[in-house]
Amino acid sequence: MVDSLVPARRQEIARLAVNRFALQGFDGTSMNDLAQHVGLSKAGIYHYFATKEAILFEALLGYSERLLSTVQHALEGGSTPTAQLSRVIEAVLYLYRDADAYHQAQINDLARLAPSQQEIIRENERQVVRVMEGLLQRVGPELDASTVKALTMSTFGILNWHARWFREGSGRLGLSEYASLVTEFVVGGVANVVVQRTREGQP
């Protein structure tokens, strides 16, 4: 019974730790700091993790898996490419709402992990990107792969940076309304690119 609680406890420690890394920096956070922050003795935290890097890996791996499963699940309910895109955008925005610490850790500290660990996380990210590429390709089937790739990364740029300025409840748009606006913006942008490329005789 006790062993069955270990994965959940590891995930909780990783969640709390990544927030600490965001506040103090990875180098500025000791294992003793983390132990106190999560309510364990120093020996207690070493029972779950041998190193800070192991905690970081647990946090980033878990987050990348949640992102991938969130996107895959969102695909299931849409009857058209545009409806699926809308569901994926909304699901990602809701996941990102509480994920700033993970994003900071990924930008600042991913390179601290072993190359094999980095590759696992990056492959999850690539799968998420491939889902978005597939959706945008179906929204604009006339477009070539390089154009779809550029549109995909531009869409993620909108999603990834919205947390820097968007504050739910502070204006007229809630998060769902904002997700709809982003979908309209992306779909309209794809349609415009198709029209322009068609006029110019380009794919």
PDB file of C-alpha atoms in Angstrom:
ATOM      1  CA  MET A   1       0.000   0.000   0.000  1.00  0.00           C
ATOM      2  CA  VAL A   2       2.819   2.398   0.904  1.00  0.00           C
ATOM      3  CA  ASP A   3       4.664   1.666  -2.362  1.00  0.00           C
ATOM      4  CA  SER A   4       1.589   2.612  -4.394  1.00  0.00           C
ATOM      5  CA  LEU A   5       1.784   6.145  -2.963  1.00  0.00           C
ATOM      6  CA  VAL A   6       5.377   6.746  -4.063  1.00  0.00           C
ATOM      7  CA  PRO A   7       4.674   7.908  -7.669  1.00  0.00           C
ATOM      8  CA  ALA A   8       2.046  10.398  -6.497  1.00  0.00           C
ATOM      9  CA  ARG A   9       4.374  11.701  -3.785  1.00  0.00           C
ATOM     10  CA  ARG A  10       7.238  12.034  -6.273  1.00  0.00           C
ATOM     11  CA  GLN A  11       5.007  14.033  -8.615  1.00  0.00           C
ATOM     12  CA  GLU A  12       3.894  16.303  -5.796  1.00  0.00           C
ATOM     13  CA  ILE A  13       7.500  16.923  -4.729  1.00  0.00           C
ATOM     14  CA  ALA A  14       8.425  17.689  -8.341  1.00  0.00           C
ATOM     15  CA  ARG A  15       5.505  20.108  -8.688  1.00  0.00           C
ATOM     16  CA  LEU A  16       6.481  22.024  -5.568  1.00  0.00           C
ATOM     17  CA  ALA A  17      10.157  21.947  -6.476  1.00  0.00           C
ATOM     18  CA  VAL A  18       9.710  23.392  -9.950  1.00  0.00           C
ATOM     19  CA  ASN A  19       7.917  26.375  -8.432  1.00  0.00           C
ATOM     20  CA  ARG A  20      10.868  26.812  -6.089  1.00  0.00           C
ATOM     21  CA  PHE A  21      13.290  26.677  -9.009  1.00  0.00           C
ATOM     22  CA  ALA A  22      11.263  29.405 -10.733  1.00  0.00           C
ATOM     23  CA  LEU A  23      11.497  31.651  -7.664  1.00  0.00           C
ATOM     24  CA  GLN A  24      15.101  31.025  -6.587  1.00  0.00           C
ATOM     25  CA  GLY A  25      16.777  29.525  -9.633  1.00  0.00           C
ATOM     26  CA  PHE A  26      18.008  25.956  -9.898  1.00  0.00           C
ATOM     27  CA  ASP A  27      21.465  26.763  -8.526  1.00  0.00           C
ATOM     28  CA  GLY A  28      19.982  28.879  -5.745  1.00  0.00           C
ATOM     29  CA  THR A  29      17.840  26.028  -4.461  1.00  0.00           C
ATOM     30  CA  SER A  30      19.440  23.339  -2.327  1.00  0.00           C
ATOM     31  CA  MET A  31      18.076  19.905  -1.537  1.00  0.00           C
ATOM     32  CA  ASN A  32      17.714  21.101   2.046  1.00  0.00           C
ATOM     33  CA  ASP A  33      15.597  24.053   0.832  1.00  0.00           C
ATOM     34  CA  LEU A  34      13.423  21.682  -1.167  1.00  0.00           C
ATOM     35  CA  ALA A  35      13.028  19.292   1.741  1.00  0.00           C
ATOM     36  CA  GLN A  36      11.758  22.089   3.966  1.00  0.00           C
ATOM     37  CA  HIS A  37       9.511  23.427   1.214  1.00  0.00           C
ATOM     38  CA  VAL A  38       7.794  20.068   0.659  1.00  0.00           C
ATOM     39  CA  GLY A  39       7.595  19.186   4.354  1.00  0.00           C
ATOM     40  CA  LEU A  40      10.263  16.488   4.505  1.00  0.00           C
ATOM     41  CA  SER A  41      13.580  16.026   6.233  1.00  0.00           C
ATOM     42  CA  LYS A  42      16.692  16.090   4.070  1.00  0.00           C
ATOM     43  CA  ALA A  43      16.894  12.324   4.416  1.00  0.00           C
ATOM     44  CA  GLY A  44      13.220  12.118   3.518  1.00  0.00           C
ATOM     45  CA  ILE A  45      13.606  13.891   0.194  1.00  0.00           C
ATOM     46  CA  TYR A  46      16.587  11.701  -0.668  1.00  0.00           C
ATOM     47  CA  HIS A  47      14.287   8.727  -0.176  1.00  0.00           C
ATOM     48  CA  TYR A  48      12.398   9.892  -3.261  1.00  0.00           C
ATOM     49  CA  PHE A  49      15.123  11.561  -5.337  1.00  0.00           C
ATOM     50  CA  ALA A  50      18.891  11.138  -5.432  1.00  0.00           C
ATOM     51  CA  THR A  51      19.590  14.581  -6.951  1.00  0.00           C
ATOM     52  CA  LYS A  52      18.009  17.904  -7.867  1.00  0.00           C
ATOM     53  CA  GLU A  53      18.420  16.899 -11.500  1.00  0.00           C
ATOM     54  CA  ALA A  54      16.268  13.832 -10.848  1.00  0.00           C
ATOM     55  CA  ILE A  55      13.541  16.100  -9.452  1.00  0.00           C
ATOM     56  CA  LEU A  56      13.835  18.389 -12.471  1.00  0.00           C
ATOM     57  CA  PHE A  57      13.496  15.435 -14.830  1.00  0.00           C
ATOM     58  CA  GLU A  58      10.434  14.164 -12.986  1.00  0.00           C
ATOM     59  CA  ALA A  59       8.839  17.604 -13.246  1.00  0.00           C
ATOM     60  CA  LEU A  60       9.580  18.243 -16.920  1.00  0.00           C
ATOM     61  CA  LEU A  61       8.797  14.698 -18.011  1.00  0.00           C
ATOM     62  CA  GLY A  62       5.477  14.740 -16.183  1.00  0.00           C
ATOM     63  CA  TYR A  63       4.582  18.102 -17.677  1.00  0.00           C
ATOM     64  CA  SER A  64       5.481  17.072 -21.228  1.00  0.00           C
ATOM     65  CA  GLU A  65       3.397  13.914 -20.840  1.00  0.00           C
ATOM     66  CA  ARG A  66       0.429  15.922 -19.551  1.00  0.00           C
ATOM     67  CA  LEU A  67       0.709  18.313 -22.475  1.00  0.00           C
ATOM     68  CA  LEU A  68       0.802  15.469 -24.990  1.00  0.00           C
ATOM     69  CA  SER A  69      -2.116  13.599 -23.432  1.00  0.00           C
ATOM     70  CA  THR A  70      -4.106  16.849 -23.173  1.00  0.00           C
ATOM     71  CA  VAL A  71      -3.660  17.537 -26.880  1.00  0.00           C
ATOM     72  CA  GLN A  72      -4.430  13.964 -27.889  1.00  0.00           C
ATOM     73  CA  HIS A  73      -7.568  13.900 -25.766  1.00  0.00           C
ATOM     74  CA  ALA A  74      -8.738  17.241 -27.163  1.00  0.00           C
ATOM     75  CA  LEU A  75      -8.615  15.820 -30.691  1.00  0.00           C
ATOM     76  CA  GLU A  76     -11.217  13.201 -29.878  1.00  0.00           C
ATOM     77  CA  GLY A  77     -14.268  15.452 -29.655  1.00  0.00           C
ATOM     78  CA  GLY A  78     -13.981  17.558 -32.794  1.00  0.00           C
ATOM     79  CA  SER A  79     -15.964  16.644 -35.909  1.00  0.00           C
ATOM     80  CA  THR A  80     -13.993  18.925 -38.291  1.00  0.00           C
ATOM     81  CA  PRO A  81     -10.365  20.110 -38.433  1.00  0.00           C
ATOM     82  CA  THR A  82     -11.448  23.579 -37.304  1.00  0.00           C
ATOM     83  CA  ALA A  83     -13.431  22.144 -34.378  1.00  0.00           C
ATOM     84  CA  GLN A  84     -10.465  19.978 -33.394  1.00  0.00           C
ATOM     85  CA  LEU A  85      -8.140  22.963 -33.640  1.00  0.00           C
ATOM     86  CA  SER A  86     -10.447  24.941 -31.378  1.00  0.00           C
ATOM     87  CA  ARG A  87     -10.508  22.149 -28.812  1.00  0.00           C
ATOM     88  CA  VAL A  88      -6.723  21.768 -28.874  1.00  0.00           C
ATOM     89  CA  ILE A  89      -6.110  25.512 -28.521  1.00  0.00           C
ATOM     90  CA  GLU A  90      -8.517  25.781 -25.596  1.00  0.00           C
ATOM     91  CA  ALA A  91      -7.078  22.706 -23.876  1.00  0.00           C
ATOM     92  CA  VAL A  92      -3.511  23.990 -24.237  1.00  0.00           C
ATOM     93  CA  LEU A  93      -4.449  27.424 -22.898  1.00  0.00           C
ATOM     94  CA  TYR A  94      -6.075  25.889 -19.835  1.00  0.00           C
ATOM     95  CA  LEU A  95      -3.035  23.694 -19.214  1.00  0.00           C
ATOM     96  CA  TYR A  96      -0.697  26.659 -19.632  1.00  0.00           C
ATOM     97  CA  ARG A  97      -2.678  28.684 -17.098  1.00  0.00           C
ATOM     98  CA  ASP A  98      -0.698  27.166 -14.192  1.00  0.00           C
ATOM     99  CA  ALA A  99       2.422  26.112 -16.060  1.00  0.00           C
ATOM    100  CA  ASP A 100       4.703  29.150 -16.066  1.00  0.00           C
ATOM    101  CA  ALA A 101       7.168  27.560 -13.633  1.00  0.00           C
ATOM    102  CA  TYR A 102       7.479  24.511 -15.895  1.00  0.00           C
ATOM    103  CA  HIS A 103       8.102  26.730 -18.905  1.00  0.00           C
ATOM    104  CA  GLN A 104      10.800  28.638 -17.033  1.00  0.00           C
ATOM    105  CA  ALA A 105      12.460  25.396 -15.972  1.00  0.00           C
ATOM    106  CA  GLN A 106      12.338  24.072 -19.508  1.00  0.00           C
ATOM    107  CA  ILE A 107      13.914  27.215 -20.954  1.00  0.00           C
ATOM    108  CA  ASN A 108      16.515  27.699 -18.218  1.00  0.00           C
ATOM    109  CA  ASP A 109      17.366  24.212 -16.993  1.00  0.00           C
ATOM    110  CA  LEU A 110      16.586  21.500 -19.549  1.00  0.00           C
ATOM    111  CA  ALA A 111      20.253  21.396 -20.563  1.00  0.00           C
ATOM    112  CA  ARG A 112      21.145  20.251 -17.029  1.00  0.00           C
ATOM    113  CA  LEU A 113      19.591  16.872 -17.751  1.00  0.00           C
ATOM    114  CA  ALA A 114      21.323  13.951 -19.431  1.00  0.00           C
ATOM    115  CA  PRO A 115      20.995  13.985 -23.235  1.00  0.00           C
ATOM    116  CA  SER A 116      18.841  10.846 -23.137  1.00  0.00           C
ATOM    117  CA  GLN A 117      16.451  12.510 -20.685  1.00  0.00           C
ATOM    118  CA  GLN A 118      16.309  15.674 -22.775  1.00  0.00           C
ATOM    119  CA  GLU A 119      15.439  13.583 -25.821  1.00  0.00           C
ATOM    120  CA  ILE A 120      12.474  11.929 -24.091  1.00  0.00           C
ATOM    121  CA  ILE A 121      11.023  15.326 -23.213  1.00  0.00           C
ATOM    122  CA  ARG A 122      11.734  16.779 -26.643  1.00  0.00           C
ATOM    123  CA  GLU A 123      10.089  13.820 -28.359  1.00  0.00           C
ATOM    124  CA  ASN A 124       6.910  14.482 -26.388  1.00  0.00           C
ATOM    125  CA  GLU A 125       7.109  18.100 -27.528  1.00  0.00           C
ATOM    126  CA  ARG A 126       7.664  17.050 -31.134  1.00  0.00           C
ATOM    127  CA  GLN A 127       4.570  14.883 -30.974  1.00  0.00           C
ATOM    128  CA  VAL A 128       2.546  17.877 -29.773  1.00  0.00           C
ATOM    129  CA  VAL A 129       3.920  19.955 -32.645  1.00  0.00           C
ATOM    130  CA  ARG A 130       3.057  17.185 -35.119  1.00  0.00           C
ATOM    131  CA  VAL A 131      -0.542  17.184 -33.884  1.00  0.00           C
ATOM    132  CA  MET A 132      -0.810  20.929 -34.499  1.00  0.00           C
ATOM    133  CA  GLU A 133       0.885  20.609 -37.890  1.00  0.00           C
ATOM    134  CA  GLY A 134      -1.577  17.916 -38.895  1.00  0.00           C
ATOM    135  CA  LEU A 135      -4.510  20.073 -37.877  1.00  0.00           C
ATOM    136  CA  LEU A 136      -3.282  23.133 -39.744  1.00  0.00           C
ATOM    137  CA  GLN A 137      -2.506  21.026 -42.799  1.00  0.00           C
ATOM    138  CA  ARG A 138      -6.111  19.837 -42.817  1.00  0.00           C
ATOM    139  CA  VAL A 139      -7.371  23.396 -42.313  1.00  0.00           C
ATOM    140  CA  GLY A 140      -5.237  24.532 -45.276  1.00  0.00           C
ATOM    141  CA  PRO A 141      -4.652  21.411 -47.410  1.00  0.00           C
ATOM    142  CA  GLU A 142      -3.379  23.534 -50.304  1.00  0.00           C
ATOM    143  CA  LEU A 143      -0.311  24.650 -48.328  1.00  0.00           C
ATOM    144  CA  ASP A 144       3.130  23.068 -48.528  1.00  0.00           C
ATOM    145  CA  ALA A 145       4.879  21.559 -45.514  1.00  0.00           C
ATOM    146  CA  SER A 146       7.265  24.462 -44.902  1.00  0.00           C
ATOM    147  CA  THR A 147       4.392  26.956 -44.800  1.00  0.00           C
ATOM    148  CA  VAL A 148       2.409  24.733 -42.436  1.00  0.00           C
ATOM    149  CA  LYS A 149       5.484  24.427 -40.200  1.00  0.00           C
ATOM    150  CA  ALA A 150       5.828  28.214 -40.039  1.00  0.00           C
ATOM    151  CA  LEU A 151       2.135  28.603 -39.231  1.00  0.00           C
ATOM    152  CA  THR A 152       2.405  25.894 -36.567  1.00  0.00           C
ATOM    153  CA  MET A 153       5.274  27.557 -34.756  1.00  0.00           C
ATOM    154  CA  SER A 154       3.549  30.943 -35.037  1.00  0.00           C
ATOM    155  CA  THR A 155       0.454  29.434 -33.414  1.00  0.00           C
ATOM    156  CA  PHE A 156       2.537  28.082 -30.562  1.00  0.00           C
ATOM    157  CA  GLY A 157       4.096  31.526 -30.243  1.00  0.00           C
ATOM    158  CA  ILE A 158       0.632  32.930 -29.554  1.00  0.00           C
ATOM    159  CA  LEU A 159      -0.160  30.187 -27.058  1.00  0.00           C
ATOM    160  CA  ASN A 160       3.208  30.162 -25.291  1.00  0.00           C
ATOM    161  CA  TRP A 161       3.340  33.899 -24.679  1.00  0.00           C
ATOM    162  CA  HIS A 162      -0.263  34.640 -23.793  1.00  0.00           C
ATOM    163  CA  ALA A 163       0.442  34.140 -20.070  1.00  0.00           C
ATOM    164  CA  ARG A 164       2.744  37.183 -20.116  1.00  0.00           C
ATOM    165  CA  TRP A 165      -0.145  39.552 -20.702  1.00  0.00           C
ATOM    166  CA  PHE A 166      -3.502  37.752 -20.484  1.00  0.00           C
ATOM    167  CA  ARG A 167      -5.231  37.962 -17.106  1.00  0.00           C
ATOM    168  CA  GLU A 168      -8.476  36.065 -16.931  1.00  0.00           C
ATOM    169  CA  GLY A 169     -11.245  38.105 -15.305  1.00  0.00           C
ATOM    170  CA  SER A 170      -9.474  41.436 -15.750  1.00  0.00           C
ATOM    171  CA  GLY A 171     -11.195  42.248 -19.031  1.00  0.00           C
ATOM    172  CA  ARG A 172     -14.078  41.228 -21.222  1.00  0.00           C
ATOM    173  CA  LEU A 173     -12.561  37.924 -22.357  1.00  0.00           C
ATOM    174  CA  GLY A 174     -12.512  34.752 -20.322  1.00  0.00           C
ATOM    175  CA  LEU A 175     -10.056  32.020 -21.269  1.00  0.00           C
ATOM    176  CA  SER A 176     -12.620  30.122 -23.354  1.00  0.00           C
ATOM    177  CA  GLU A 177     -13.507  33.286 -25.236  1.00  0.00           C
ATOM    178  CA  TYR A 178      -9.852  34.008 -25.807  1.00  0.00           C
ATOM    179  CA  ALA A 179      -9.357  30.447 -27.113  1.00  0.00           C
ATOM    180  CA  SER A 180     -12.166  31.038 -29.611  1.00  0.00           C
ATOM    181  CA  LEU A 181     -10.584  34.323 -30.671  1.00  0.00           C
ATOM    182  CA  VAL A 182      -7.209  32.643 -31.216  1.00  0.00           C
ATOM    183  CA  THR A 183      -8.865  29.884 -33.262  1.00  0.00           C
ATOM    184  CA  GLU A 184     -10.631  32.444 -35.453  1.00  0.00           C
ATOM    185  CA  PHE A 185      -7.367  34.352 -35.857  1.00  0.00           C
ATOM    186  CA  VAL A 186      -5.404  31.242 -36.849  1.00  0.00           C
ATOM    187  CA  VAL A 187      -8.047  29.808 -39.173  1.00  0.00           C
ATOM    188  CA  GLY A 188      -8.567  33.211 -40.781  1.00  0.00           C
ATOM    189  CA  GLY A 189      -4.830  33.608 -41.167  1.00  0.00           C
ATOM    190  CA  VAL A 190      -4.501  30.200 -42.805  1.00  0.00           C
ATOM    191  CA  ALA A 191      -7.335  31.033 -45.206  1.00  0.00           C
ATOM    192  CA  ASN A 192      -5.660  34.327 -46.091  1.00  0.00           C
ATOM    193  CA  VAL A 193      -2.336  32.613 -46.750  1.00  0.00           C
ATOM    194  CA  VAL A 194      -4.105  30.128 -49.029  1.00  0.00           C
ATOM    195  CA  VAL A 195      -5.734  32.953 -50.982  1.00  0.00           C
ATOM    196  CA  GLN A 196      -2.479  34.892 -51.337  1.00  0.00           C
ATOM    197  CA  ARG A 197      -0.472  31.825 -52.341  1.00  0.00           C
ATOM    198  CA  THR A 198      -3.131  30.862 -54.882  1.00  0.00           C
ATOM    199  CA  ARG A 199      -2.991  34.334 -56.437  1.00  0.00           C
ATOM    200  CA  GLU A 200       0.782  34.112 -56.638  1.00  0.00           C
ATOM    201  CA  GLY A 201       0.701  30.585 -58.017  1.00  0.00           C
ATOM    202  CA  GLN A 202       2.550  29.185 -55.011  1.00  0.00           C
ATOM    203  CA  PRO A 203       1.631  26.159 -52.861  1.00  0.00           C
TER     204      PRO A 203
END
